Short mmCIF file of C-alpha atoms in Angstrom, two decimals:
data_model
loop_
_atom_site.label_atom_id
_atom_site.label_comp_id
_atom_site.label_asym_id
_atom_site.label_seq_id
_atom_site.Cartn_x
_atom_site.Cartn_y
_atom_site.Cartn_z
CA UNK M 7 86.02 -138.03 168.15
CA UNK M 8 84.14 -141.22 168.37
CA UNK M 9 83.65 -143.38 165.42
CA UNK M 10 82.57 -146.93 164.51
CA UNK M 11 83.75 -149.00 161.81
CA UNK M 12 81.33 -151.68 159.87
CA UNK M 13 84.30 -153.05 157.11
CA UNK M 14 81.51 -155.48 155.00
CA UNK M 15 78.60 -153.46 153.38
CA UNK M 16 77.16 -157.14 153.01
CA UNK M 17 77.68 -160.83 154.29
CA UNK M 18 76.72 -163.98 153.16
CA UNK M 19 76.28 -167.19 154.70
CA UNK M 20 74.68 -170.24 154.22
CA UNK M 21 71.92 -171.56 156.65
CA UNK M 22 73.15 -174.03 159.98
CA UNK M 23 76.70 -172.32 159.15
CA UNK M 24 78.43 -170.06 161.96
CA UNK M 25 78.01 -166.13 161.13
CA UNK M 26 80.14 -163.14 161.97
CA UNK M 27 79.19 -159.51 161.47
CA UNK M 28 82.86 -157.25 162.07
CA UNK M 29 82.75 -153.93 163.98
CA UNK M 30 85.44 -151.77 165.24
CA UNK M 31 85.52 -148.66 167.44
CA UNK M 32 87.62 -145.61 168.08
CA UNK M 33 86.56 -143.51 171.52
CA UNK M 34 88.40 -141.87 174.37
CA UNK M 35 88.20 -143.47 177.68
CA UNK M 36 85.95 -147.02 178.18
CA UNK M 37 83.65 -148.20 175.01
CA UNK M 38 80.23 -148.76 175.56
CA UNK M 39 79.30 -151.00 172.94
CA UNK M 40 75.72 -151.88 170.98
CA UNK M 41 74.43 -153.95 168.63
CA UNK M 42 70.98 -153.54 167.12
CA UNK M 43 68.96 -155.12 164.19
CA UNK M 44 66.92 -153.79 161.70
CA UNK M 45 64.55 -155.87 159.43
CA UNK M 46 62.64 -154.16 156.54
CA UNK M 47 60.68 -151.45 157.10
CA UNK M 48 61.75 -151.58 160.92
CA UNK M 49 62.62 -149.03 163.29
CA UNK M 50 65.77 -150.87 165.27
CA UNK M 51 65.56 -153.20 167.92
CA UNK M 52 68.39 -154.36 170.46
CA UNK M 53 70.52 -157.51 170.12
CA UNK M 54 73.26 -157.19 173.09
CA UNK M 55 75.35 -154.49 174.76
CA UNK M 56 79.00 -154.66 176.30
CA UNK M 57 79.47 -152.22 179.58
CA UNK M 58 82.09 -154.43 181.73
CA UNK M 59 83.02 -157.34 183.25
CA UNK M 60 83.26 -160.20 180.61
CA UNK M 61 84.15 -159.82 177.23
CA UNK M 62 81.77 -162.66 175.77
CA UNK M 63 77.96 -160.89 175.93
CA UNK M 64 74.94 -162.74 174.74
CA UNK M 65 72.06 -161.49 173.69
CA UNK M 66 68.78 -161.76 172.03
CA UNK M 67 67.97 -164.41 169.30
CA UNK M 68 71.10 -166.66 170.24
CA UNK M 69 73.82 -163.67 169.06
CA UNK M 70 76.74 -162.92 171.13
CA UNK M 71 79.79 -160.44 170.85
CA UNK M 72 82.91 -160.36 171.60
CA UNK M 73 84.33 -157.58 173.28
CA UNK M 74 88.61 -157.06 172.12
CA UNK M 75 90.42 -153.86 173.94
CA UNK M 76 93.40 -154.57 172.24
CA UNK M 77 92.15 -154.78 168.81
CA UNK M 78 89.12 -152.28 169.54
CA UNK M 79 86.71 -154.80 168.14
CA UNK M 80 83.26 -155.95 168.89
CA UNK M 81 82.29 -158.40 165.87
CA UNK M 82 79.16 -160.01 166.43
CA UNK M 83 78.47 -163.82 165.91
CA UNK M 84 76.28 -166.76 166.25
CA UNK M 85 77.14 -170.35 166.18
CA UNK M 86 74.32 -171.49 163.13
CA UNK M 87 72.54 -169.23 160.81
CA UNK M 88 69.15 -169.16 160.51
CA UNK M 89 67.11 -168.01 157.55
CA UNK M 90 65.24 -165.50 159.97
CA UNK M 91 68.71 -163.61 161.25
CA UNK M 92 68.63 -161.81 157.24
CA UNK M 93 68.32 -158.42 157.82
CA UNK M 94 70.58 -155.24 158.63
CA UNK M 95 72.79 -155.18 161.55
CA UNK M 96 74.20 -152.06 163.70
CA UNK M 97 77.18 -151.47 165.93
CA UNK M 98 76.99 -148.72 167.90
CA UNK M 99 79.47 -146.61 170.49
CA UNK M 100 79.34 -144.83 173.54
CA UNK M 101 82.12 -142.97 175.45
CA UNK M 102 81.65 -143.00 179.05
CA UNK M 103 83.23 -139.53 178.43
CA UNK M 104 80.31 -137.77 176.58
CA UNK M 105 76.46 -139.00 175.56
CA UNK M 106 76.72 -139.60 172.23
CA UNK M 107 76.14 -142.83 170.60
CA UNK M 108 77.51 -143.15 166.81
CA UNK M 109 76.22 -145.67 164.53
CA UNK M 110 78.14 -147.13 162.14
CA UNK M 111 77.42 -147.73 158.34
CA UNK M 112 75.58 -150.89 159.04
CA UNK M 113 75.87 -154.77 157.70
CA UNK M 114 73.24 -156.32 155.47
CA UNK M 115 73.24 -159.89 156.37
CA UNK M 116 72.12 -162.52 153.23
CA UNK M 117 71.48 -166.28 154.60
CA UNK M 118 71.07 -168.39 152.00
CA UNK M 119 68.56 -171.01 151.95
CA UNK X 153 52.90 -148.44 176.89
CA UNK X 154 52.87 -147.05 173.43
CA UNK X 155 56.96 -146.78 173.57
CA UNK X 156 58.51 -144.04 171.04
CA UNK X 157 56.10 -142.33 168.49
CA UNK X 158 56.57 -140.53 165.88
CA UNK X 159 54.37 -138.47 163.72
CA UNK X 160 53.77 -138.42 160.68
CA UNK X 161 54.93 -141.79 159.12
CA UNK X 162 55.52 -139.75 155.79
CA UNK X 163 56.25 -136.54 154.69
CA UNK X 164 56.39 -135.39 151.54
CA UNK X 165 57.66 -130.97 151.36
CA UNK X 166 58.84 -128.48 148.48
CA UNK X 167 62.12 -126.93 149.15
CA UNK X 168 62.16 -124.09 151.79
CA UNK X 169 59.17 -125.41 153.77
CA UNK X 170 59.56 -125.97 157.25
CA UNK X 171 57.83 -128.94 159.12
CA UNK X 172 58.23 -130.51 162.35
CA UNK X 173 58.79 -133.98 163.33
CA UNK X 174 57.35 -134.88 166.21
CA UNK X 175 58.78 -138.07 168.66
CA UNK X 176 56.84 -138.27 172.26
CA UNK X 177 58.12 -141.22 174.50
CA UNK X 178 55.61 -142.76 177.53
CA UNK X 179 59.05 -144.20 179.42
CA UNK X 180 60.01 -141.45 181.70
CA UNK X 181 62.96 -141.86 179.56
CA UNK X 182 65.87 -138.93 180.10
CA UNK X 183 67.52 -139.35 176.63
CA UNK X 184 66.36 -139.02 173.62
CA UNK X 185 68.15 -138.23 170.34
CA UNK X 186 67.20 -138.34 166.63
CA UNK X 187 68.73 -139.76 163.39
CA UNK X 188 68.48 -139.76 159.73
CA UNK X 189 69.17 -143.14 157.78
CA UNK X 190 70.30 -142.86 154.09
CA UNK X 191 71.71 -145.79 152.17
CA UNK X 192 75.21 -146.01 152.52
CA UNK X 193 75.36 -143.85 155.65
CA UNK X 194 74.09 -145.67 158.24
CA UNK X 195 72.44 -143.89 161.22
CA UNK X 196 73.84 -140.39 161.80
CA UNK X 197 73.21 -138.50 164.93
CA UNK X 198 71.51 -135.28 164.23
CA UNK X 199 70.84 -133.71 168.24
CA UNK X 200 70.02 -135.47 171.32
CA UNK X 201 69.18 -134.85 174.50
CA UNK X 202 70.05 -135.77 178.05
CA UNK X 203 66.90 -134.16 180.11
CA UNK X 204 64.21 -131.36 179.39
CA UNK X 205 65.99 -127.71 178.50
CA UNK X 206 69.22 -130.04 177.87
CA UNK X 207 70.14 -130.59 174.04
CA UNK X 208 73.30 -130.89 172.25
CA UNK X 209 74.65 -131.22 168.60
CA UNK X 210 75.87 -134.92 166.98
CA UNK X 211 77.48 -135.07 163.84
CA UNK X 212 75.00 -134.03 161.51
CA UNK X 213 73.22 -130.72 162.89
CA UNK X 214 72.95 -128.17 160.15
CA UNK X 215 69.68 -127.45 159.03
CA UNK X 216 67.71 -128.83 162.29
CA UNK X 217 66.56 -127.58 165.23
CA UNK X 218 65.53 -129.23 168.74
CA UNK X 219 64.01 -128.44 171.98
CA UNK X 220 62.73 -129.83 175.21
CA UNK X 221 60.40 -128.61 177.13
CA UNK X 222 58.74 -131.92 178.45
CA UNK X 223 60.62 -135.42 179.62
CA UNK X 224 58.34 -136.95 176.88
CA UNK X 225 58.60 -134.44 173.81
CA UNK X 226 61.62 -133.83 171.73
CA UNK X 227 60.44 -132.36 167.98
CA UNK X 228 62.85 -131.82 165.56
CA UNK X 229 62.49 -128.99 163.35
CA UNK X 230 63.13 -128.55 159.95
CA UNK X 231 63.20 -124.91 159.28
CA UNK X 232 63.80 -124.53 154.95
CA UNK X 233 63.73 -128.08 153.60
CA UNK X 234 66.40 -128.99 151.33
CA UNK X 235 66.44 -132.18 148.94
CA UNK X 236 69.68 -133.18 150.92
CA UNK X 237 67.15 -133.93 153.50
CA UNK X 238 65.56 -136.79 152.01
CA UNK X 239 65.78 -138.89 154.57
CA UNK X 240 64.08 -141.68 157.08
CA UNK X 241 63.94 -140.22 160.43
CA UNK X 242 64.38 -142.16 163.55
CA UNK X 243 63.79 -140.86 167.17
CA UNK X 244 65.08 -143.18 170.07
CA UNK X 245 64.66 -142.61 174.12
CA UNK X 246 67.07 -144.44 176.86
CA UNK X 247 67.19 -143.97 180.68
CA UNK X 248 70.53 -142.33 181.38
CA UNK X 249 71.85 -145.06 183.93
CA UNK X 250 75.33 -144.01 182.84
CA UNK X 251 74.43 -144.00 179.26
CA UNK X 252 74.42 -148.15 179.61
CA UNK X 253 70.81 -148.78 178.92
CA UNK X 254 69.41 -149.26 175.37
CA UNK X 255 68.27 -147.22 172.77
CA UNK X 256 64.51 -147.49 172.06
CA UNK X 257 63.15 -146.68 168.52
CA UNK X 258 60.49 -145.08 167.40
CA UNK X 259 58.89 -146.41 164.01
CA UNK X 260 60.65 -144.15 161.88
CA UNK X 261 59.25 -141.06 159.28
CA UNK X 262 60.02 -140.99 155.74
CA UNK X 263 60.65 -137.70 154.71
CA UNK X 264 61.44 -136.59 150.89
CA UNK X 265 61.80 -133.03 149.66
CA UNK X 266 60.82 -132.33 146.06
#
């Protein structure tokens, strides 16, 4: 069974300092891997995706990922905070063995002022 | 395009009523899936779907049902509402592609069963 792993409920950093959000996976076969964003009162909206190739991904909003087979991670980071980037942050999974894409618990990021 | 909708925005049923959410999609999309958010929890994947008269069972299935008939409709319905239900609703669509393109959300329904 597929599962995702979100370790911090909640993170904190302070503005203009470098973030990371931690996510690991369990799946059979190749990871396809997801990060999404949710602000308050939001439906979810897509930062970045790993499929292949290189294991740095950038996406949206100046986030990027990086993408660990040995350590089955997929932590999500950006170089300076911004005030704006406070909100609640997915990882998501995908075997390329089945269709189903599993969430994990999800990480409230705080940026302090 | 309108995207993924989803009707209503809020719900509020007695235990043992039935209802039906409904989630309609304008992308030509091929999946579609639903999930309930509850604090702590996360997103949990209640039934998806990978094309119309396909649907299959994620982790959390008891209690709903699915169908689809059309590329753009997939209801979910609640057939006795329980307070375990309580719940925000999301439905999201993605083009198959090999399962690599992105999840699209709809708005979300807040559901709570008295």
């Amino acid at each position: 069974a597929q599962s995702v792993a979100q370790p911090e409920d909640q993170v904190n950093v302070a503005e203009g300092n470098p973030l990371t959000v931690k996510c690991t996976y369990s799946v059979s076969g190749n990871p396809y891997l997801f990060w999404y964003v949710q602000y308050p009162n939001r439906g979810l909206q897509f930062l970045l995706k790993y499929i292949t190739g290189d294991n740095l991904v950038k996406g949206s909003y100046g986030f990027e990922a990086e993408f660990n087979k040995s350590q089955t991670s997929f932590h999500l980071k950006k170089p300076s905070a911004l005030v704006s980037d406070s909100a609640l942050y997915f990882c998501a999974v995908r075997s390329a063995a089945n269709d189903k894409i599993i969430f994990g618990k999800g990480t409230r990021l705080h940026i302090l002022p | 395009n309108a995207g993924v909708t989803q009707t209503p925005k809020f719900q509020v049923l007695k235990t043992g009523q039935s209802m039906t959410l409904q989630c309609a999609q304008d992308m030509n999309h091929e999946y579609m899936s639903w999930y309930r958010q509850d604090p702590g929890m996360g997103l949990r994947l209640i039934h998806y779907s990978v094309g119309a008269g396909i649907t299959d069972q994620g982790e959390v299935p008891n209690g709903y049902n699915v169908s689809r008939s059309t590329t753009e409709d997939f209801p979910l319905r609640l057939l006795s509402a329980a307070p375990s239900q309580t719940s925000v609703y999301f439905c999201a669509s993605s083009a198959i592609a090999g399962g690599t393109d992105t999840q699209y959300f709809g708005p979300g329904t807040r559901l709570t069963v008295l």
